PDB file of C-alpha atoms in Angstrom:
ATOM      1  CA  MET A   1      46.336 -49.315 -11.522  1.00 45.00           C
ATOM      2  CA  LYS A   2      43.010 -49.587  -9.501  1.00 48.00           C
ATOM      3  CA  MET A   3      44.221 -46.484  -7.810  1.00 47.00           C
ATOM      4  CA  MET A   4      45.146 -44.632 -11.175  1.00 47.00           C
ATOM      5  CA  LYS A   5      40.856 -45.283 -12.484  1.00 48.00           C
ATOM      6  CA  ARG A   6      40.008 -44.217  -9.421  1.00 50.00           C
ATOM      7  CA  ILE A   7      41.911 -41.191  -9.526  1.00 45.00           C
ATOM      8  CA  ALA A   8      40.718 -40.811 -13.211  1.00 45.00           C
ATOM      9  CA  PHE A   9      37.474 -40.906 -12.925  1.00 43.00           C
ATOM     10  CA  ILE A  10      37.294 -38.428  -9.883  1.00 44.00           C
ATOM     11  CA  LEU A  11      38.772 -36.142 -12.156  1.00 42.00           C
ATOM     12  CA  ALA A  12      36.172 -36.874 -14.682  1.00 42.00           C
ATOM     13  CA  ALA A  13      33.660 -35.837 -12.616  1.00 42.00           C
ATOM     14  CA  ILE A  14      35.156 -32.533 -10.982  1.00 39.00           C
ATOM     15  CA  LEU A  15      35.494 -31.724 -14.803  1.00 37.00           C
ATOM     16  CA  PHE A  16      32.104 -32.661 -16.005  1.00 35.00           C
ATOM     17  CA  CYS A  17      30.225 -31.520 -12.394  1.00 38.00           C
ATOM     18  CA  THR A  18      31.721 -27.866 -12.433  1.00 37.00           C
ATOM     19  CA  PRO A  19      30.199 -25.601 -15.501  1.00 38.00           C
ATOM     20  CA  VAL A  20      26.690 -27.057 -14.773  1.00 36.00           C
ATOM     21  CA  VAL A  21      27.846 -25.576 -11.029  1.00 35.00           C
ATOM     22  CA  ILE A  22      28.592 -22.707 -12.283  1.00 33.00           C
ATOM     23  CA  ALA A  23      26.621 -21.728 -14.741  1.00 35.00           C
ATOM     24  CA  HIS A  24      23.701 -22.461 -12.376  1.00 36.00           C
ATOM     25  CA  PRO A  25      23.908 -20.529  -9.131  1.00 36.00           C
ATOM     26  CA  VAL A  26      21.399 -21.339  -6.696  1.00 35.00           C
ATOM     27  CA  ALA A  27      21.619 -18.470  -4.275  1.00 47.00           C
ATOM     28  CA  GLY A  28      20.814 -14.915  -3.952  1.00 60.00           C
ATOM     29  CA  PHE A  29      19.046 -12.393  -6.596  1.00 64.00           C
ATOM     30  CA  ALA A  30      20.967 -11.627  -8.770  1.00 70.00           C
ATOM     31  CA  ASP A  31      19.907  -8.629 -10.992  1.00 85.00           C
ATOM     32  CA  THR A  32      16.060  -8.832  -9.471  1.00 92.00           C
ATOM     33  CA  GLU A  33      13.457  -6.206 -10.378  1.00 95.00           C
ATOM     34  CA  LEU A  34      10.407  -6.644  -7.542  1.00 97.00           C
ATOM     35  CA  THR A  35       7.433  -4.453  -8.768  1.00 98.00           C
ATOM     36  CA  VAL A  36       5.909  -3.149  -6.116  1.00 98.00           C
ATOM     37  CA  PHE A  37       2.405  -1.827  -5.984  1.00 98.00           C
ATOM     38  CA  ALA A  38       1.175   0.091  -3.199  1.00 97.00           C
ATOM     39  CA  ALA A  39      -1.914   2.629  -1.498  1.00 93.00           C
ATOM     40  CA  ALA A  40      -0.440   6.609  -2.364  1.00 89.00           C
ATOM     41  CA  SER A  41      -0.383   6.563   1.187  1.00 87.00           C
ATOM     42  CA  MET A  42       2.730   4.176   1.774  1.00 93.00           C
ATOM     43  CA  THR A  43       4.587   6.163  -0.530  1.00 93.00           C
ATOM     44  CA  GLU A  44       7.177   7.377   2.433  1.00 92.00           C
ATOM     45  CA  ALA A  45       7.230   4.348   4.107  1.00 95.00           C
ATOM     46  CA  MET A  46       8.273   2.029   1.176  1.00 97.00           C
ATOM     47  CA  LYS A  47      10.116   4.532  -0.195  1.00 97.00           C
ATOM     48  CA  GLN A  48      12.407   4.805   2.857  1.00 96.00           C
ATOM     49  CA  ILE A  49      12.310   0.568   3.306  1.00 98.00           C
ATOM     50  CA  ALA A  50      13.557   0.170  -0.398  1.00 97.00           C
ATOM     51  CA  GLU A  51      16.729   2.400   0.803  1.00 96.00           C
ATOM     52  CA  GLN A  52      16.707  -0.223   3.645  1.00 97.00           C
ATOM     53  CA  TYR A  53      16.495  -3.175   1.705  1.00 96.00           C
ATOM     54  CA  LYS A  54      19.489  -2.178  -0.733  1.00 94.00           C
ATOM     55  CA  LYS A  55      21.925  -3.422   2.471  1.00 94.00           C
ATOM     56  CA  VAL A  56      20.419  -6.764   3.111  1.00 93.00           C
ATOM     57  CA  ALA A  57      19.601  -7.529  -0.953  1.00 94.00           C
ATOM     58  CA  PRO A  58      21.588  -5.574  -3.394  1.00 94.00           C
ATOM     59  CA  ASP A  59      21.093  -7.076  -6.284  1.00 93.00           C
ATOM     60  CA  VAL A  60      17.204  -6.940  -5.306  1.00 96.00           C
ATOM     61  CA  LYS A  61      15.591  -3.538  -7.222  1.00 95.00           C
ATOM     62  CA  ILE A  62      12.137  -2.309  -5.673  1.00 97.00           C
ATOM     63  CA  ILE A  63       9.800  -0.640  -8.884  1.00 97.00           C
ATOM     64  CA  TYR A  64       7.538   0.569  -6.904  1.00 98.00           C
ATOM     65  CA  ASN A  65       3.846   2.085  -8.583  1.00 97.00           C
ATOM     66  CA  PHE A  66       2.073   4.524  -6.029  1.00 96.00           C
ATOM     67  CA  ASP A  67      -0.977   5.177  -7.256  1.00 92.00           C
ATOM     68  CA  SER A  68      -4.925   5.336  -5.007  1.00 89.00           C
ATOM     69  CA  SER A  69      -5.602   1.212  -4.347  1.00 92.00           C
ATOM     70  CA  GLY A  70      -9.082   1.271  -6.860  1.00 91.00           C
ATOM     71  CA  THR A  71      -6.412   2.430  -9.791  1.00 93.00           C
ATOM     72  CA  LEU A  72      -3.713   0.324  -9.192  1.00 97.00           C
ATOM     73  CA  LYS A  73      -6.564  -3.112  -8.698  1.00 97.00           C
ATOM     74  CA  THR A  74      -7.596  -2.064 -11.979  1.00 96.00           C
ATOM     75  CA  GLN A  75      -4.200  -2.230 -13.400  1.00 97.00           C
ATOM     76  CA  ILE A  76      -3.686  -5.661 -12.118  1.00 97.00           C
ATOM     77  CA  GLU A  77      -6.991  -6.622 -13.579  1.00 96.00           C
ATOM     78  CA  GLN A  78      -5.736  -5.534 -16.871  1.00 96.00           C
ATOM     79  CA  GLY A  79      -2.838  -7.447 -17.279  1.00 95.00           C
ATOM     80  CA  ALA A  80      -0.031  -4.788 -15.536  1.00 96.00           C
ATOM     81  CA  ASP A  81       3.471  -6.723 -13.975  1.00 96.00           C
ATOM     82  CA  CYS A  82       2.905  -6.483 -10.508  1.00 97.00           C
ATOM     83  CA  ASP A  83       5.004  -8.975  -7.873  1.00 98.00           C
ATOM     84  CA  ILE A  84       3.225  -7.539  -4.395  1.00 98.00           C
ATOM     85  CA  PHE A  85       0.149  -5.530  -4.003  1.00 98.00           C
ATOM     86  CA  ILE A  86      -0.543  -3.424  -1.075  1.00 98.00           C
ATOM     87  CA  SER A  87      -4.047  -1.282  -0.612  1.00 96.00           C
ATOM     88  CA  ALA A  88      -5.261   0.742   1.464  1.00 90.00           C
ATOM     89  CA  GLY A  89      -8.806  -0.762   1.485  1.00 89.00           C
ATOM     90  CA  GLN A  90      -8.949  -4.457   2.059  1.00 94.00           C
ATOM     91  CA  LYS A  91     -12.123  -3.733  -0.423  1.00 92.00           C
ATOM     92  CA  GLN A  92      -9.738  -3.709  -3.507  1.00 94.00           C
ATOM     93  CA  MET A  93      -8.065  -6.477  -2.169  1.00 97.00           C
ATOM     94  CA  ASP A  94     -10.813  -8.201  -1.527  1.00 97.00           C
ATOM     95  CA  GLN A  95     -12.276  -8.006  -5.389  1.00 97.00           C
ATOM     96  CA  ILE A  96      -9.343  -9.705  -7.123  1.00 98.00           C
ATOM     97  CA  ASP A  97      -8.875 -12.525  -3.896  1.00 98.00           C
ATOM     98  CA  ILE A  98     -11.196 -15.957  -4.600  1.00 97.00           C
ATOM     99  CA  LYS A  99     -11.753 -16.405  -1.465  1.00 96.00           C
ATOM    100  CA  ALA A 100     -13.088 -13.237  -0.646  1.00 96.00           C
ATOM    101  CA  ASP A 101     -16.852 -12.674  -0.396  1.00 96.00           C
ATOM    102  CA  PRO A 102     -18.471 -13.297  -3.771  1.00 96.00           C
ATOM    103  CA  LYS A 103     -20.461 -10.290  -3.088  1.00 95.00           C
ATOM    104  CA  VAL A 104     -17.166  -8.434  -3.161  1.00 95.00           C
ATOM    105  CA  ASN A 105     -15.266 -10.629  -5.171  1.00 96.00           C
ATOM    106  CA  THR A 106     -18.695 -10.843  -8.166  1.00 95.00           C
ATOM    107  CA  GLN A 107     -16.406 -11.127 -10.613  1.00 95.00           C
ATOM    108  CA  LYS A 108     -14.217 -14.240  -9.207  1.00 96.00           C
ATOM    109  CA  LEU A 109     -11.240 -13.269 -10.042  1.00 97.00           C
ATOM    110  CA  ASP A 110      -8.118 -14.577  -8.755  1.00 97.00           C
ATOM    111  CA  PHE A 111      -4.731 -12.771  -8.258  1.00 98.00           C
ATOM    112  CA  VAL A 112      -3.505 -13.177  -5.135  1.00 98.00           C
ATOM    113  CA  MET A 113      -1.108 -16.109  -4.350  1.00 98.00           C
ATOM    114  CA  ASP A 114      -2.468 -19.016  -1.428  1.00 97.00           C
ATOM    115  CA  GLY A 115      -0.750 -17.996   1.537  1.00 96.00           C
ATOM    116  CA  THR A 116       0.818 -14.606   1.920  1.00 97.00           C
ATOM    117  CA  ARG A 117      -2.409 -12.443   2.435  1.00 98.00           C
ATOM    118  CA  PHE A 118      -1.592 -10.451   5.794  1.00 97.00           C
ATOM    119  CA  ASN A 119      -2.386  -7.078   7.228  1.00 97.00           C
ATOM    120  CA  ILE A 120       0.550  -5.093   7.883  1.00 97.00           C
ATOM    121  CA  VAL A 121      -0.394  -1.883   8.557  1.00 96.00           C
ATOM    122  CA  SER A 122      -3.911   0.669  10.019  1.00 94.00           C
ATOM    123  CA  ASN A 123      -4.083   4.395   9.605  1.00 92.00           C
ATOM    124  CA  LYS A 124      -6.898   6.618  11.106  1.00 92.00           C
ATOM    125  CA  VAL A 125      -8.493   9.707   9.257  1.00 96.00           C
ATOM    126  CA  VAL A 126      -8.248  13.006   9.857  1.00 96.00           C
ATOM    127  CA  MET A 127      -9.220  16.362   8.614  1.00 97.00           C
ATOM    128  CA  VAL A 128      -6.291  18.822   7.503  1.00 97.00           C
ATOM    129  CA  VAL A 129      -6.110  22.815   6.825  1.00 97.00           C
ATOM    130  CA  PRO A 130      -3.404  24.554   4.732  1.00 97.00           C
ATOM    131  CA  LYS A 131      -0.462  24.927   7.512  1.00 96.00           C
ATOM    132  CA  GLY A 132      -0.817  28.025   9.649  1.00 94.00           C
ATOM    133  CA  HIS A 133      -3.589  29.273   7.480  1.00 91.00           C
ATOM    134  CA  ASN A 134      -6.696  28.032   9.535  1.00 92.00           C
ATOM    135  CA  LEU A 135      -8.551  31.712   9.840  1.00 88.00           C
ATOM    136  CA  LYS A 136     -12.144  30.054   9.284  1.00 90.00           C
ATOM    137  CA  GLY A 137     -10.957  27.899  12.821  1.00 96.00           C
ATOM    138  CA  ILE A 138     -11.736  25.008  11.663  1.00 97.00           C
ATOM    139  CA  ASN A 139     -11.812  21.986  14.597  1.00 96.00           C
ATOM    140  CA  ASP A 140     -14.748  19.693  13.631  1.00 97.00           C
ATOM    141  CA  PHE A 141     -15.072  17.877  10.945  1.00 97.00           C
ATOM    142  CA  LYS A 142     -19.305  18.681  11.199  1.00 97.00           C
ATOM    143  CA  ASP A 143     -17.632  22.546  10.345  1.00 97.00           C
ATOM    144  CA  VAL A 144     -17.939  21.694   6.262  1.00 97.00           C
ATOM    145  CA  MET A 145     -22.147  22.608   6.700  1.00 97.00           C
ATOM    146  CA  THR A 146     -21.269  25.444   7.995  1.00 97.00           C
ATOM    147  CA  ASP A 147     -19.700  29.413   5.936  1.00 96.00           C
ATOM    148  CA  LYS A 148     -16.329  27.973   7.360  1.00 97.00           C
ATOM    149  CA  VAL A 149     -15.610  25.771   4.560  1.00 97.00           C
ATOM    150  CA  ARG A 150     -16.256  26.802   0.867  1.00 96.00           C
ATOM    151  CA  LEU A 151     -14.719  23.818  -0.174  1.00 97.00           C
ATOM    152  CA  ILE A 152     -13.053  20.179   1.048  1.00 98.00           C
ATOM    153  CA  ALA A 153     -11.031  18.085  -1.287  1.00 98.00           C
ATOM    154  CA  LEU A 154     -12.214  14.232  -0.460  1.00 97.00           C
ATOM    155  CA  GLY A 155     -10.853  11.213  -2.722  1.00 95.00           C
ATOM    156  CA  ASN A 156     -13.170  10.111  -5.001  1.00 93.00           C
ATOM    157  CA  SER A 157     -15.419   6.787  -4.550  1.00 90.00           C
ATOM    158  CA  ASP A 158     -12.440   4.898  -5.973  1.00 85.00           C
ATOM    159  CA  VAL A 159     -10.338   5.958  -3.559  1.00 88.00           C
ATOM    160  CA  PRO A 160     -10.489   4.241  -0.687  1.00 87.00           C
ATOM    161  CA  ALA A 161      -9.589   7.903   1.274  1.00 90.00           C
ATOM    162  CA  GLY A 162     -12.842   8.738   0.176  1.00 94.00           C
ATOM    163  CA  GLN A 163     -14.690   6.453   0.891  1.00 93.00           C
ATOM    164  CA  TYR A 164     -13.094   6.235   4.391  1.00 94.00           C
ATOM    165  CA  ALA A 165     -14.638  10.391   4.313  1.00 97.00           C
ATOM    166  CA  ALA A 166     -17.995   8.907   2.951  1.00 97.00           C
ATOM    167  CA  GLU A 167     -18.325   6.378   5.978  1.00 97.00           C
ATOM    168  CA  VAL A 168     -17.926   8.714   8.686  1.00 97.00           C
ATOM    169  CA  TYR A 169     -20.055  12.003   7.110  1.00 98.00           C
ATOM    170  CA  THR A 170     -22.881   9.418   6.266  1.00 98.00           C
ATOM    171  CA  ASN A 171     -22.473   7.995  10.222  1.00 97.00           C
ATOM    172  CA  LEU A 172     -22.790  11.912  11.316  1.00 97.00           C
ATOM    173  CA  GLY A 173     -25.970  11.921   9.029  1.00 97.00           C
ATOM    174  CA  LEU A 174     -24.221  14.654   6.927  1.00 97.00           C
ATOM    175  CA  TRP A 175     -23.060  13.068   3.974  1.00 97.00           C
ATOM    176  CA  ASP A 176     -26.628  13.365   1.574  1.00 97.00           C
ATOM    177  CA  LYS A 177     -26.365  16.901   2.430  1.00 97.00           C
ATOM    178  CA  LEU A 178     -22.920  17.361   1.968  1.00 97.00           C
ATOM    179  CA  LYS A 179     -23.230  16.523  -1.308  1.00 96.00           C
ATOM    180  CA  GLU A 180     -26.345  18.214  -2.213  1.00 96.00           C
ATOM    181  CA  MET A 181     -23.876  21.503  -1.772  1.00 96.00           C
ATOM    182  CA  ASN A 182     -21.059  21.090  -4.539  1.00 94.00           C
ATOM    183  CA  LYS A 183     -18.951  22.068  -1.413  1.00 96.00           C
ATOM    184  CA  ILE A 184     -16.729  18.431  -2.924  1.00 97.00           C
ATOM    185  CA  SER A 185     -13.211  18.816  -4.680  1.00 97.00           C
ATOM    186  CA  TYR A 186     -13.022  14.828  -5.342  1.00 97.00           C
ATOM    187  CA  ALA A 187      -9.642  13.658  -5.924  1.00 95.00           C
ATOM    188  CA  GLY A 188      -7.524  10.463  -8.099  1.00 92.00           C
ATOM    189  CA  ASN A 189      -5.893   9.936  -5.033  1.00 89.00           C
ATOM    190  CA  VAL A 190      -5.031  10.863  -1.119  1.00 89.00           C
ATOM    191  CA  LYS A 191      -2.305  12.450  -1.868  1.00 88.00           C
ATOM    192  CA  GLU A 192      -3.543  14.706  -4.999  1.00 94.00           C
ATOM    193  CA  VAL A 193      -5.974  15.645  -1.519  1.00 96.00           C
ATOM    194  CA  LEU A 194      -2.977  16.853   0.341  1.00 94.00           C
ATOM    195  CA  SER A 195      -2.421  18.596  -2.333  1.00 95.00           C
ATOM    196  CA  GLN A 196      -5.606  20.772  -2.903  1.00 97.00           C
ATOM    197  CA  VAL A 197      -5.555  21.400   0.867  1.00 97.00           C
ATOM    198  CA  ALA A 198      -1.357  22.293   1.114  1.00 96.00           C
ATOM    199  CA  ALA A 199      -1.837  24.800  -1.731  1.00 96.00           C
ATOM    200  CA  GLY A 200      -4.971  26.003  -0.305  1.00 96.00           C
ATOM    201  CA  ALA A 201      -6.612  25.566  -3.081  1.00 96.00           C
ATOM    202  CA  VAL A 202      -9.834  24.573  -0.282  1.00 97.00           C
ATOM    203  CA  ASP A 203     -10.399  24.871   3.019  1.00 97.00           C
ATOM    204  CA  CYS A 204      -9.817  21.744   4.794  1.00 98.00           C
ATOM    205  CA  GLY A 205      -9.929  18.089   3.303  1.00 98.00           C
ATOM    206  CA  ILE A 206      -9.514  14.540   4.671  1.00 97.00           C
ATOM    207  CA  VAL A 207      -7.062  12.006   4.690  1.00 95.00           C
ATOM    208  CA  TYR A 208      -5.179   9.785   6.879  1.00 91.00           C
ATOM    209  CA  SER A 209      -3.069  10.824   9.509  1.00 91.00           C
ATOM    210  CA  THR A 210       0.561   9.671   8.311  1.00 90.00           C
ATOM    211  CA  ASP A 211      -0.379  11.106   5.266  1.00 88.00           C
ATOM    212  CA  ALA A 212      -0.696  14.515   7.694  1.00 91.00           C
ATOM    213  CA  ALA A 213       2.534  13.512   9.819  1.00 87.00           C
ATOM    214  CA  THR A 214       4.782  13.713   6.646  1.00 85.00           C
ATOM    215  CA  SER A 215       3.498  16.734   4.958  1.00 90.00           C
ATOM    216  CA  ASN A 216       5.185  20.046   5.564  1.00 93.00           C
ATOM    217  CA  GLY A 217       2.372  22.222   3.991  1.00 96.00           C
ATOM    218  CA  VAL A 218      -0.564  20.901   6.233  1.00 96.00           C
ATOM    219  CA  ASP A 219      -2.228  20.928   9.798  1.00 96.00           C
ATOM    220  CA  ILE A 220      -4.625  18.668  11.811  1.00 95.00           C
ATOM    221  CA  ALA A 221      -7.332  19.954  12.506  1.00 96.00           C
ATOM    222  CA  ALA A 222      -9.178  17.273  14.007  1.00 96.00           C
ATOM    223  CA  GLU A 223      -9.025  13.466  14.071  1.00 94.00           C
ATOM    224  CA  ALA A 224     -12.330  12.111  13.145  1.00 96.00           C
ATOM    225  CA  PRO A 225     -15.006  10.867  15.764  1.00 94.00           C
ATOM    226  CA  LYS A 226     -14.770   7.676  17.720  1.00 90.00           C
ATOM    227  CA  GLY A 227     -16.548   4.616  16.299  1.00 93.00           C
ATOM    228  CA  SER A 228     -17.195   7.097  13.188  1.00 96.00           C
ATOM    229  CA  TYR A 229     -16.042   4.579  10.245  1.00 94.00           C
ATOM    230  CA  LYS A 230     -14.563   1.007  10.387  1.00 90.00           C
ATOM    231  CA  PRO A 231     -10.582   0.047  11.075  1.00 90.00           C
ATOM    232  CA  ILE A 232      -8.397   1.282   8.817  1.00 91.00           C
ATOM    233  CA  THR A 233      -6.258  -2.120   7.751  1.00 94.00           C
ATOM    234  CA  TYR A 234      -3.684  -2.474   5.088  1.00 95.00           C
ATOM    235  CA  PRO A 235      -4.288  -6.032   3.661  1.00 97.00           C
ATOM    236  CA  ALA A 236      -0.585  -7.008   1.352  1.00 98.00           C
ATOM    237  CA  ALA A 237      -0.135  -9.733  -0.570  1.00 98.00           C
ATOM    238  CA  ILE A 238       2.619 -11.692  -3.348  1.00 98.00           C
ATOM    239  CA  LEU A 239       0.131 -12.799  -6.542  1.00 98.00           C
ATOM    240  CA  LYS A 240      -0.137 -15.223  -8.534  1.00 96.00           C
ATOM    241  CA  GLY A 241       1.260 -13.917 -11.750  1.00 92.00           C
ATOM    242  CA  THR A 242       4.969 -12.706 -10.370  1.00 96.00           C
ATOM    243  CA  LYS A 243       7.382 -14.561 -11.792  1.00 93.00           C
ATOM    244  CA  ASN A 244      10.021 -14.191  -8.936  1.00 95.00           C
ATOM    245  CA  GLU A 245       8.154 -15.566  -6.160  1.00 96.00           C
ATOM    246  CA  LYS A 246      11.357 -16.504  -4.082  1.00 95.00           C
ATOM    247  CA  ALA A 247      12.658 -13.175  -4.169  1.00 96.00           C
ATOM    248  CA  ALA A 248       8.932 -11.140  -2.969  1.00 97.00           C
ATOM    249  CA  LYS A 249       8.582 -14.065  -0.629  1.00 97.00           C
ATOM    250  CA  ALA A 250      11.437 -12.046   1.060  1.00 97.00           C
ATOM    251  CA  PHE A 251      10.430  -9.344   0.736  1.00 97.00           C
ATOM    252  CA  ILE A 252       7.115  -9.976   2.491  1.00 97.00           C
ATOM    253  CA  GLU A 253       9.416 -11.284   5.752  1.00 97.00           C
ATOM    254  CA  TYR A 254      11.171  -8.392   5.625  1.00 97.00           C
ATOM    255  CA  LEU A 255       7.865  -6.283   5.420  1.00 97.00           C
ATOM    256  CA  LYS A 256       7.231  -7.674   8.756  1.00 96.00           C
ATOM    257  CA  GLY A 257      10.532  -7.717  10.435  1.00 96.00           C
ATOM    258  CA  ASP A 258      11.941  -4.707  12.762  1.00 96.00           C
ATOM    259  CA  ALA A 259      13.395  -2.780  10.270  1.00 96.00           C
ATOM    260  CA  SER A 260      10.273  -2.029   8.781  1.00 97.00           C
ATOM    261  CA  VAL A 261       8.138  -2.096  11.284  1.00 96.00           C
ATOM    262  CA  LYS A 262      10.204   1.388  12.806  1.00 96.00           C
ATOM    263  CA  ILE A 263       9.986   3.136   9.661  1.00 96.00           C
ATOM    264  CA  PHE A 264       6.252   1.885   9.930  1.00 95.00           C
ATOM    265  CA  LYS A 265       5.612   3.721  13.149  1.00 93.00           C
ATOM    266  CA  SER A 266       8.000   6.241  12.989  1.00 92.00           C
ATOM    267  CA  ILE A 267       5.574   7.735   9.542  1.00 90.00           C
ATOM    268  CA  GLY A 268       2.051   7.472  12.173  1.00 87.00           C
ATOM    269  CA  PHE A 269       1.027   4.337  11.414  1.00 92.00           C
ATOM    270  CA  ALA A 270       0.115   1.286  14.451  1.00 91.00           C
ATOM    271  CA  ILE A 271       0.506  -2.356  13.485  1.00 93.00           C
ATOM    272  CA  PRO A 272      -1.864  -4.440  13.950  1.00 91.00           C
ATOM    273  CA  ALA A 273      -2.404  -7.376  15.625  1.00 79.00           C
ATOM    274  CA  LYS A 274      -1.749 -11.158  14.603  1.00 71.00           C
TER     275      LYS A 274
END
């Protein structure tokens, strides 16, 4: 009789527990949408990585929002849904990171999740000209002060690529003179700079080396002089408002892995030392 009671108890326990297990699977990221805000200069690399990530996590859909880092930062401030932010400049990340210098994060914004920020890639600043149409022989950043250049495309003051261009020309002692000459055609992000140059609307433009490497419409005319701008490192971080923390952490780890690093390097990015 005792044995029969024990069997009945075990069967009842199984029947009681089974629906709970079915209703609450603990593994996987079923139908998860992960929103990643990334600098426009990372478009090609991140799209390739998303395609590759489908093989690792087929239930996770990566939704990208590519734009200038300044625009993305503003959208985050205004409450846009974003799980991961990748900026082309430290400034834009610092402005929403409570642990950053308060002289930069002047509004004491606190969007970055502790322990998730890291430098994902680094880049270079180059001058580009329309592909196959460098008839005036532009081959130096200083050529912008000569008759060789009628118009140059630069990112505006809210675009990291534009900030780096301004830094280069400031260190060359030419920034104020260049602005006075009214030769600058400003763009809202680095891809717009690239488009203006590729279309021949301007004589040259300043972009990242990776933008030049992935474009069929431009040639590199010159690299910015060594020491004329601070090293370019792109920070990435999960944001505190994420509703998909587990999936976001998994994707961040994937971005650090060999498969992603291989893609970054193939496009011309370098990997910062840890």
